[in-house]
Amino acid sequence: MFAKLKSWLNGTPALPEGWAEKLIRDTPLLAVDLELTSLDIAEAKVTSIGWVEGGDNSINIERCGYHVIRTSGDLAQSPVIHGLTEEALTEGMHIRDVLAELVPFAETHLWLCHNAALDLGILKRVFNDTGIVCPDIVVLDTLKVAVYQLKKHYDVLPSNSANLSVCRQRMGLPAAPAHNALDDAMATMQLWFAQNQALNRAKNIAIGDLMHTQAVSCKKMEKS
Amino acid sequence: MSVVPQQVIDFLKTSAPFDQLNDDEMTALAKQANLIYLTDDNKSSLLKENAGRLFLIQNGQFSVKDSGQSERHLSEGDYFGYHALLDKVDYQLEVTVDKPGLVYCFTANAFEQACSYPAIADFFHGSRTDALQNQAVVDSNSMWLYKPVHEVIDHAPVQASEDVTIQQAAQIMSENKVSSLLITREDKLVGIVTDRDLRNRVVAKGTELSLPVSAIMTEGPAMIHQYRTMFDAMSMMSERNIHHLPVIDRHSRQPMGMITASDVVRHQRGNVLYIIGELAKADNLYELTRLSWQMPHYFASHAKRPGDFDIAGKVLSQATDIMTRKLIHFFQREQGAEPMKYSWVVYGSQAREDQTMGSDQDNGLLMERTPNESEARYFAEMAEYVCNGLAKCGIKLCDGNIMASNPELRLSIEEAQAEAREWVRQPTPMAIMHFNIFLDARCAAGDLDLFRRMQLARGPLLKQKMFLAALARHNNDIGIPLSVFQKFVYEKGYEQKDVIDLKVKAIAIINNLARIYALANGLAMPSTLARLAALPSGSGLSTKDAQNLRDIWLFLNRLRWRHQLTNNVTDNRVSVSELSSIERHQLKAAFKAIDRAQQGAVMNFSGGMS
């Protein structure tokens, strides 16, 4: 009840029925990353989507997904950063088909993003643009976990201290290639494993127990 | 759509032995893996879920017991769980997480598929015993003659079809200025015509010039395919007493070129054995120094393969011996013959015949008896001349003054024995550091019998138990450069952060071990490999361990020679980033085996007291 009240005060919908009590170790995970043409939620085009399925500190490498999205128009600096050429983008999959693959994960998996506001904000827009109906998504934001941890040590966060590679480095994880949607999703999942270890020495942590970090939230995918 | 993240492939590509797989095989392997984040809290459930898999550590530190053997401390790049897979035995897997980290878990099926590659199977079988998976001895052969012939032939062969006339054949030969002509049928080699054939079979017999050349050719001549070595070519030519040897393509049997006697001579000019021959011909100090200074260049351009490095030290030591004998000869030509019998004794790396580019000279003089004043002056002058001469030839003067020019190192045979008694009486660590080098000795010039007499006399002294115990303990004080978690420990204070001095931290330890066992068994030869090979059964070191040490020695020696020649340096500080993934594994295995051999020697010689 307290968690519900608190999340309402924070302006986000409460977790769907039953989620707060779910143990993290028993919850299937899906790390998702989007590569975009800009950081503007209203404008940005998705050029690729990568995801990685996992569970209790484990990633099944066979169950990774990655699609280049058919995109036209101005790609801005995106091809330079993500290594996707214009040719690859025009031959990519239609975003509608990729979204359809993602929808089934919404009810079953705890999603992981590094900066969920951006990735899920864009997803919400494209779900609405394409008219695909997607249930609410429970997401854990590794960026917010990092900020929560950093704030124990700093009043003002050092610049860049919460970006994905810096966070991984701080947790003692090996360097990983950045700016590819699949590799970033993989990197995010690994980061969460390390963060989880640092946060909870006790094992039986429920999703609701993480509310105080403000890293867990439920994102509505329908237009409100 | 199932894809594999690039970071997975990137990591596997740096992980021997899987780095040998091609991209498709690598992807297939990766898809049969879980990546887990292994912590003390989750290990019981995760290891249970992944039971029967092969584990590869990407980061973190773990203490693992995965077979009947003792616990191993492992970190990035290390494997565990393969004992159970290889033995098909369900060993208890016990893991202590010292630092959590990412671990790949490959299915038994993936492991089996990968093991269809002999190199991968060998890697894991070898890992069980820390045996070195190298071809050390198999591919070790004398260096220069093992060049494949296709590297030597430099132009297309001059050839003609079998139906051209004798006259046309002769015209082709004179146009191309060659002394032999390859004859083909449908492009395949069927015969050869040489100047000598034209003389003996045409001119001398008055054969009609319009006949086809096939009438006078030598049919089915000796030939060699392009991948055979120069050594094969040379032995074939001398066995058959021929001066022309056609080179053909192994599959199509088309002529590719010709090796001639003059090629062999020319090739030998690019051969360090050739320069040794030249050194022997030098008639004055100037010629000797000029030739000596070419040696590094010859090594750099001709020692390319591991087998080359194995005998490079031997060749360099032989060359130094020749220089020494030449210099003594030049001195005596001016100053007259020696007033009494003497031996020019060399120590350390020259004695062991494992010199490298950075080795300085270590030598001394042994005299038949105590010299009078003029005899002493003669030997002092000779030593001065030879040591300076060697320095001019590029063999550095010894910083520690271990040179015959130092009066303390010109000893009569009695003094040499008294010195050995002193070593044995008080083998303190300081003393051992000082005299260790003299325990590897060889007579490079002068009277060999005199040297043998000295060795015979001091042999029993150096066999004494207390003395060997002190040597074994001293050797045990040098630690191998591996941390508790099997990570490399690097030298401090150098620009490159990841260097290990292979001489000090590994090769010297093996040399010490071979010396201790050799002394204990009364073996007189100084070379480490010869000592290891000659140890009798019951020597305290098993044949298998001796062979393993030999392989390790050869492996380390190759690494340092390659380091010196590729970087054009004379030190032994090899950077780990210069090594391939498999070499890093081999290096770790080598260090561990050396560590065990050190412990073994302490057990054998000092009753376990270290």
JSON list of N, CA, C and O in Angstrom, two decimals, chain B residues 119-136:
[
{"chain": "B", "resi": 119, "resn": "ALA", "atom": "N", "xyz": [43.44, -29.87, -32.20]},
{"chain": "B", "resi": 119, "resn": "ALA", "atom": "CA", "xyz": [44.17, -28.87, -31.43]},
{"chain": "B", "resi": 119, "resn": "ALA", "atom": "C", "xyz": [43.39, -28.47, -30.18]},
{"chain": "B", "resi": 119, "resn": "ALA", "atom": "O", "xyz": [43.98, -28.23, -29.13]},
{"chain": "B", "resi": 120, "resn": "ILE", "atom": "N", "xyz": [42.05, -28.43, -30.32]},
{"chain": "B", "resi": 120, "resn": "ILE", "atom": "CA", "xyz": [41.22, -28.05, -29.16]},
{"chain": "B", "resi": 120, "resn": "ILE", "atom": "C", "xyz": [41.19, -29.19, -28.15]},
{"chain": "B", "resi": 120, "resn": "ILE", "atom": "O", "xyz": [41.35, -28.98, -26.94]},
{"chain": "B", "resi": 121, "resn": "ALA", "atom": "N", "xyz": [41.03, -30.42, -28.66]},
{"chain": "B", "resi": 121, "resn": "ALA", "atom": "CA", "xyz": [41.05, -31.58, -27.76]},
{"chain": "B", "resi": 121, "resn": "ALA", "atom": "C", "xyz": [42.39, -31.66, -27.03]},
{"chain": "B", "resi": 121, "resn": "ALA", "atom": "O", "xyz": [42.44, -31.86, -25.82]},
{"chain": "B", "resi": 122, "resn": "ASP", "atom": "N", "xyz": [43.48, -31.47, -27.76]},
{"chain": "B", "resi": 122, "resn": "ASP", "atom": "CA", "xyz": [44.82, -31.52, -27.15]},
{"chain": "B", "resi": 122, "resn": "ASP", "atom": "C", "xyz": [44.96, -30.48, -26.06]},
{"chain": "B", "resi": 122, "resn": "ASP", "atom": "O", "xyz": [45.57, -30.72, -25.02]},
{"chain": "B", "resi": 123, "resn": "PHE", "atom": "N", "xyz": [44.38, -29.32, -26.33]},
{"chain": "B", "resi": 123, "resn": "PHE", "atom": "CA", "xyz": [44.50, -28.23, -25.36]},
{"chain": "B", "resi": 123, "resn": "PHE", "atom": "C", "xyz": [43.91, -28.66, -24.02]},
{"chain": "B", "resi": 123, "resn": "PHE", "atom": "O", "xyz": [44.54, -28.50, -22.98]},
{"chain": "B", "resi": 124, "resn": "PHE", "atom": "N", "xyz": [42.70, -29.23, -24.05]},
{"chain": "B", "resi": 124, "resn": "PHE", "atom": "CA", "xyz": [42.06, -29.58, -22.78]},
{"chain": "B", "resi": 124, "resn": "PHE", "atom": "C", "xyz": [42.71, -30.80, -22.14]},
{"chain": "B", "resi": 124, "resn": "PHE", "atom": "O", "xyz": [42.87, -30.85, -20.93]},
{"chain": "B", "resi": 125, "resn": "HIS", "atom": "N", "xyz": [43.12, -31.76, -22.98]},
{"chain": "B", "resi": 125, "resn": "HIS", "atom": "CA", "xyz": [43.83, -32.91, -22.40]},
{"chain": "B", "resi": 125, "resn": "HIS", "atom": "C", "xyz": [45.13, -32.45, -21.76]},
{"chain": "B", "resi": 125, "resn": "HIS", "atom": "O", "xyz": [45.50, -32.89, -20.67]},
{"chain": "B", "resi": 126, "resn": "GLY", "atom": "N", "xyz": [45.81, -31.55, -22.46]},
{"chain": "B", "resi": 126, "resn": "GLY", "atom": "CA", "xyz": [47.08, -31.04, -21.94]},
{"chain": "B", "resi": 126, "resn": "GLY", "atom": "C", "xyz": [46.88, -30.20, -20.69]},
{"chain": "B", "resi": 126, "resn": "GLY", "atom": "O", "xyz": [47.71, -30.23, -19.78]},
{"chain": "B", "resi": 127, "resn": "SER", "atom": "N", "xyz": [45.76, -29.48, -20.62]},
{"chain": "B", "resi": 127, "resn": "SER", "atom": "CA", "xyz": [45.52, -28.61, -19.48]},
{"chain": "B", "resi": 127, "resn": "SER", "atom": "C", "xyz": [45.45, -29.41, -18.18]},
{"chain": "B", "resi": 127, "resn": "SER", "atom": "O", "xyz": [45.74, -28.89, -17.11]},
{"chain": "B", "resi": 128, "resn": "ARG", "atom": "N", "xyz": [45.06, -30.67, -18.30]},
{"chain": "B", "resi": 128, "resn": "ARG", "atom": "CA", "xyz": [44.92, -31.47, -17.09]},
{"chain": "B", "resi": 128, "resn": "ARG", "atom": "C", "xyz": [46.25, -31.66, -16.39]},
{"chain": "B", "resi": 128, "resn": "ARG", "atom": "O", "xyz": [46.32, -31.80, -15.19]},
{"chain": "B", "resi": 129, "resn": "THR", "atom": "N", "xyz": [47.31, -31.72, -17.15]},
{"chain": "B", "resi": 129, "resn": "THR", "atom": "CA", "xyz": [48.61, -32.01, -16.55]},
{"chain": "B", "resi": 129, "resn": "THR", "atom": "C", "xyz": [49.51, -30.80, -16.61]},
{"chain": "B", "resi": 129, "resn": "THR", "atom": "O", "xyz": [50.70, -30.89, -16.30]},
{"chain": "B", "resi": 130, "resn": "ASP", "atom": "N", "xyz": [48.98, -29.64, -17.02]},
{"chain": "B", "resi": 130, "resn": "ASP", "atom": "CA", "xyz": [49.81, -28.48, -17.25]},
{"chain": "B", "resi": 130, "resn": "ASP", "atom": "C", "xyz": [50.91, -28.78, -18.25]},
{"chain": "B", "resi": 130, "resn": "ASP", "atom": "O", "xyz": [51.95, -28.14, -18.26]},
{"chain": "B", "resi": 131, "resn": "ALA", "atom": "N", "xyz": [50.71, -29.83, -19.04]},
{"chain": "B", "resi": 131, "resn": "ALA", "atom": "CA", "xyz": [51.73, -30.14, -20.04]},
{"chain": "B", "resi": 131, "resn": "ALA", "atom": "C", "xyz": [51.72, -29.01, -21.06]},
{"chain": "B", "resi": 131, "resn": "ALA", "atom": "O", "xyz": [50.70, -28.38, -21.30]},
{"chain": "B", "resi": 132, "resn": "LEU", "atom": "N", "xyz": [52.85, -28.77, -21.63]},
{"chain": "B", "resi": 132, "resn": "LEU", "atom": "CA", "xyz": [52.94, -27.69, -22.59]},
{"chain": "B", "resi": 132, "resn": "LEU", "atom": "C", "xyz": [52.48, -28.23, -23.93]},
{"chain": "B", "resi": 132, "resn": "LEU", "atom": "O", "xyz": [52.99, -29.22, -24.40]},
{"chain": "B", "resi": 133, "resn": "GLN", "atom": "N", "xyz": [51.46, -27.57, -24.53]},
{"chain": "B", "resi": 133, "resn": "GLN", "atom": "CA", "xyz": [51.01, -28.08, -25.81]},
{"chain": "B", "resi": 133, "resn": "GLN", "atom": "C", "xyz": [51.81, -27.43, -26.92]},
{"chain": "B", "resi": 133, "resn": "GLN", "atom": "O", "xyz": [51.31, -26.62, -27.65]},
{"chain": "B", "resi": 134, "resn": "ASN", "atom": "N", "xyz": [53.06, -27.75, -26.98]},
{"chain": "B", "resi": 134, "resn": "ASN", "atom": "CA", "xyz": [53.76, -27.24, -28.15]},
{"chain": "B", "resi": 134, "resn": "ASN", "atom": "C", "xyz": [54.49, -28.36, -28.84]},
{"chain": "B", "resi": 134, "resn": "ASN", "atom": "O", "xyz": [54.65, -29.45, -28.32]},
{"chain": "B", "resi": 135, "resn": "GLN", "atom": "N", "xyz": [54.89, -28.04, -30.00]},
{"chain": "B", "resi": 135, "resn": "GLN", "atom": "CA", "xyz": [55.51, -29.04, -30.85]},
{"chain": "B", "resi": 135, "resn": "GLN", "atom": "C", "xyz": [57.01, -28.98, -30.66]},
{"chain": "B", "resi": 135, "resn": "GLN", "atom": "O", "xyz": [57.77, -29.32, -31.52]},
{"chain": "B", "resi": 136, "resn": "ALA", "atom": "N", "xyz": [57.43, -28.53, -29.48]},
{"chain": "B", "resi": 136, "resn": "ALA", "atom": "CA", "xyz": [58.82, -28.15, -29.25]},
{"chain": "B", "resi": 136, "resn": "ALA", "atom": "C", "xyz": [59.82, -29.04, -29.97]},
{"chain": "B", "resi": 136, "resn": "ALA", "atom": "O", "xyz": [60.59, -28.57, -30.79]}
]
